[in-house]
Amino acid sequence: MSSDPVMTAEGLRKNYGRVVAMDGVDFDLRAGEVLAVIGDNGAGKSTLIKALSGAVMPDSGTITMDGREVRIANTKAARALGIETVYQDLALSPSLSITENIFMGRELRKGGVMGSVLRMLDQERMNRAAWDELRELGLMTIQDIRQPVETLSGGQRQGVAVARAAAFGSKVIILDEPTAALGVKESRQVLQIIRDIRDRGISIILISHSMPHVFDVADRIHVHRLGRRLCVLDPAQCSPADAVGYMTGAIEFQPG
């Protein structure tokens, strides 16, 4: 993990009428780290993540990528910057195959006239690339890359969604509660996938309510409270109970 930031934000603000969702949020994500973002319900962490992923535009504040100020006007702009997001609903099409889901909206076409004029898809190349991505992430329980996603287990579906993000997210992957609906074994598999992606040098923002999972994989913990960043914790220097205490206000954070 590098100490250099790949993404930063300063003074992000967002109001919904009289409701203040972000109140001058600061944020920094280092290259090749897993940064957990935790916060109580209504703390504003979802709005922060939406601002970083292009789902909402802040009213004010700045976001930088590799030291350069950027404007993330929408999710397409985020993807162009190398930012991919996996939401809780996964946004998978159950009736389509694993390959079709991974390349949805980014299909590869055959070379020459077959692709440029007849618009024929290069199914073999997509199957091969999808299989390589799953294998690299250790998803070897999947037997056939052509099988419909609806035939997969919850953990396998989460793995496919993460594989899609890893295939196209060159810098940052945002994971929204990736283990929320999974059992112990499947959660363990997803956590290992997160470690594998980090080892490839991709930075990960992990939103999770599961303190054991946060402390299992996070390099740092961003604590969000009352619409802003309260503090950043080193999981090696504190306990899950401490993190929850800061998050809920049961423990007052003393800077320095």
XYZ file of C-alpha atoms in Angstrom:
256
model
C 0.000 0.000 0.000
C 1.273 3.456 -0.934
C 0.872 6.554 1.240
C 0.111 8.584 -1.882
C -3.590 9.443 -2.269
C -5.331 8.211 -5.398
C -8.511 10.110 -4.541
C -9.248 13.003 -2.206
C -12.185 15.245 -1.423
C -12.321 18.539 0.447
C -15.294 20.404 1.838
C -18.012 18.410 0.084
C -21.470 19.783 0.830
C -24.895 18.543 -0.222
C -28.303 19.745 0.940
C -31.687 18.233 0.189
C -33.911 21.178 1.033
C -33.274 21.834 4.715
C -31.635 18.455 5.258
C -27.834 18.636 5.333
C -26.524 15.334 3.956
C -22.863 16.393 3.678
C -21.510 19.176 5.845
C -18.016 19.910 4.569
C -16.769 16.337 4.142
C -13.057 15.630 3.745
C -11.922 12.280 2.382
C -8.754 10.571 1.222
C -8.105 7.173 -0.317
C -4.576 5.838 -0.697
C -3.298 3.810 -3.600
C -3.687 0.059 -3.084
C -5.607 0.142 0.195
C -8.952 -1.008 1.551
C -10.597 1.986 3.210
C -13.701 1.083 5.209
C -16.362 3.783 5.530
C -18.590 3.306 8.569
C -21.355 5.419 10.027
C -24.713 5.193 11.724
C -27.904 5.335 9.670
C -28.459 8.916 8.497
C -24.814 9.900 9.016
C -24.446 10.845 5.355
C -22.021 8.155 4.224
C -24.337 7.051 1.399
C -24.386 10.602 0.011
C -20.594 10.723 0.207
C -20.300 7.478 -1.744
C -22.820 8.709 -4.330
C -20.766 11.879 -4.784
C -17.568 9.873 -5.308
C -19.281 7.498 -7.756
C -21.067 10.167 -9.809
C -24.585 9.299 -8.655
C -25.093 12.788 -7.155
C -23.354 16.122 -7.635
C -22.174 17.949 -4.494
C -23.349 21.536 -4.046
C -19.760 22.576 -3.314
C -16.323 21.181 -2.564
C -13.640 19.532 -4.682
C -12.670 15.988 -5.670
C -9.240 15.103 -7.011
C -7.844 11.988 -8.697
C -4.057 11.573 -8.593
C -3.759 15.211 -7.519
C -5.864 16.567 -10.392
C -9.246 18.167 -9.689
C -12.038 16.318 -11.461
C -15.757 16.788 -11.990
C -17.677 13.545 -11.581
C -20.940 14.634 -13.156
C -22.387 11.132 -13.568
C -21.521 7.453 -13.328
C -20.209 7.452 -16.896
C -17.694 10.137 -15.945
C -16.708 8.085 -12.876
C -16.077 5.016 -15.015
C -13.968 7.053 -17.413
C -11.787 7.960 -14.419
C -11.430 4.288 -13.436
C -14.063 4.288 -10.652
C -16.456 1.335 -10.494
C -19.251 0.807 -7.959
C -20.954 -2.391 -6.818
C -24.231 -1.522 -5.099
C -26.167 -3.794 -2.751
C -28.635 -4.803 -5.468
C -25.614 -5.816 -7.654
C -27.366 -4.553 -10.847
C -27.093 -7.964 -12.485
C -29.509 -9.356 -15.059
C -30.504 -12.814 -13.715
C -31.493 -14.328 -17.061
C -28.243 -13.378 -18.800
C -25.032 -15.394 -18.619
C -22.036 -14.552 -16.452
C -20.137 -13.271 -19.496
C -23.081 -11.155 -20.663
C -23.360 -9.569 -17.224
C -19.655 -8.801 -16.965
C -19.578 -7.149 -20.409
C -23.039 -5.555 -20.287
C -22.799 -2.202 -22.060
C -19.133 -2.858 -22.907
C -19.454 -5.734 -25.334
C -16.465 -6.623 -27.501
C -17.056 -6.802 -31.234
C -15.261 -8.870 -33.814
C -12.529 -7.299 -35.860
C -12.903 -5.967 -39.371
C -16.154 -5.731 -41.276
C -17.832 -8.367 -39.090
C -17.679 -6.044 -36.101
C -17.705 -2.558 -37.600
C -20.469 -3.122 -40.148
C -22.367 -6.234 -39.080
C -21.864 -5.399 -35.379
C -21.170 -9.026 -34.492
C -20.022 -9.707 -30.930
C -16.798 -11.562 -30.215
C -18.365 -14.040 -27.810
C -15.311 -16.257 -27.606
C -13.028 -13.401 -26.586
C -15.521 -12.181 -23.969
C -15.932 -15.690 -22.544
C -12.173 -16.060 -22.299
C -11.691 -12.658 -20.645
C -14.556 -13.269 -18.190
C -13.184 -16.673 -17.247
C -9.674 -15.239 -16.737
C -11.107 -12.564 -14.418
C -13.038 -15.091 -12.332
C -10.022 -17.379 -12.120
C -7.761 -14.516 -11.045
C -10.209 -13.711 -8.238
C -10.384 -17.355 -7.138
C -14.009 -17.922 -8.186
C -13.384 -21.492 -9.273
C -16.694 -22.825 -7.901
C -18.338 -21.506 -11.078
C -18.348 -24.310 -13.628
C -19.643 -22.652 -16.790
C -19.113 -19.025 -17.773
C -22.205 -19.271 -19.985
C -24.643 -20.230 -17.221
C -27.359 -17.720 -16.256
C -26.628 -15.624 -13.175
C -29.963 -16.731 -11.670
C -28.468 -20.229 -11.212
C -25.675 -18.917 -8.955
C -25.542 -18.705 -5.173
C -25.593 -15.332 -3.411
C -21.834 -15.396 -2.899
C -21.194 -16.311 -6.518
C -23.431 -13.470 -7.714
C -21.537 -11.043 -5.515
C -18.322 -12.434 -6.964
C -19.535 -11.843 -10.531
C -20.506 -8.242 -9.699
C -17.102 -7.620 -8.115
C -15.346 -9.317 -11.052
C -17.160 -6.956 -13.436
C -15.956 -3.977 -11.411
C -12.401 -5.339 -11.215
C -12.310 -5.948 -14.965
C -12.993 -2.281 -15.725
C -12.123 -0.368 -12.536
C -8.503 0.561 -13.073
C -8.130 2.737 -9.955
C -11.004 2.579 -7.463
C -13.735 0.069 -6.664
C -16.565 1.051 -4.297
C -18.302 -1.873 -2.573
C -21.620 -1.162 -0.845
C -22.335 -3.767 1.865
C -20.913 -6.680 -0.175
C -21.486 -9.271 2.565
C -24.846 -8.021 3.897
C -26.997 -10.905 2.589
C -24.382 -13.665 2.698
C -23.659 -16.554 5.022
C -20.364 -17.126 6.825
C -18.695 -19.207 4.087
C -19.770 -16.905 1.245
C -18.767 -13.808 3.216
C -15.321 -15.294 3.721
C -15.029 -15.826 -0.033
C -15.995 -12.222 -0.809
C -13.509 -10.891 1.768
C -10.765 -12.905 0.090
C -11.762 -11.419 -3.270
C -11.384 -7.961 -1.714
C -7.872 -8.837 -0.552
C -7.000 -10.200 -3.994
C -8.167 -6.996 -5.693
C -6.147 -4.881 -3.253
C -3.084 -7.012 -3.979
C -3.478 -6.046 -7.646
C -2.957 -2.404 -6.628
C -6.579 -1.308 -6.960
C -7.938 0.887 -4.153
C -11.177 -0.207 -2.508
C -13.792 1.787 -0.603
C -15.743 -0.661 1.560
C -19.064 0.401 3.090
C -20.104 -2.083 5.747
C -22.015 -2.394 9.002
C -20.154 -5.602 9.891
C -17.328 -4.646 12.243
C -15.705 -8.128 12.086
C -15.519 -7.850 8.295
C -14.249 -4.261 8.456
C -11.481 -5.198 10.878
C -10.670 -8.297 8.843
C -9.772 -6.499 5.598
C -9.536 -2.713 6.144
C -6.198 -0.904 6.179
C -7.886 2.235 7.553
C -11.384 3.131 8.771
C -13.137 6.393 7.863
C -15.710 7.148 10.579
C -18.611 9.250 9.292
C -20.831 11.082 11.763
C -23.386 13.905 11.430
C -22.625 14.591 7.790
C -18.845 14.751 7.973
C -15.695 12.759 8.622
C -15.180 12.427 12.348
C -11.850 10.610 12.212
C -9.769 7.965 10.478
C -8.828 4.943 12.576
C -6.016 2.418 12.331
C -7.685 -0.978 12.923
C -4.447 -2.251 14.450
C -4.656 0.445 17.134
C -8.310 0.187 18.175
C -11.107 -2.322 18.702
C -14.459 -2.828 16.944
C -16.117 -1.529 20.120
C -14.076 1.680 19.857
C -15.112 2.137 16.218
C -18.789 1.674 17.085
C -18.411 4.078 19.997
C -17.004 6.825 17.765
C -19.599 6.094 15.097
C -22.551 6.409 17.471
C -21.186 9.184 19.657
C -20.879 6.958 22.736
C -17.143 7.770 22.731
C -16.025 11.320 22.090
C -13.162 11.561 19.632
C -10.195 13.556 20.889
C -7.983 14.743 17.979
C -4.272 14.130 18.460
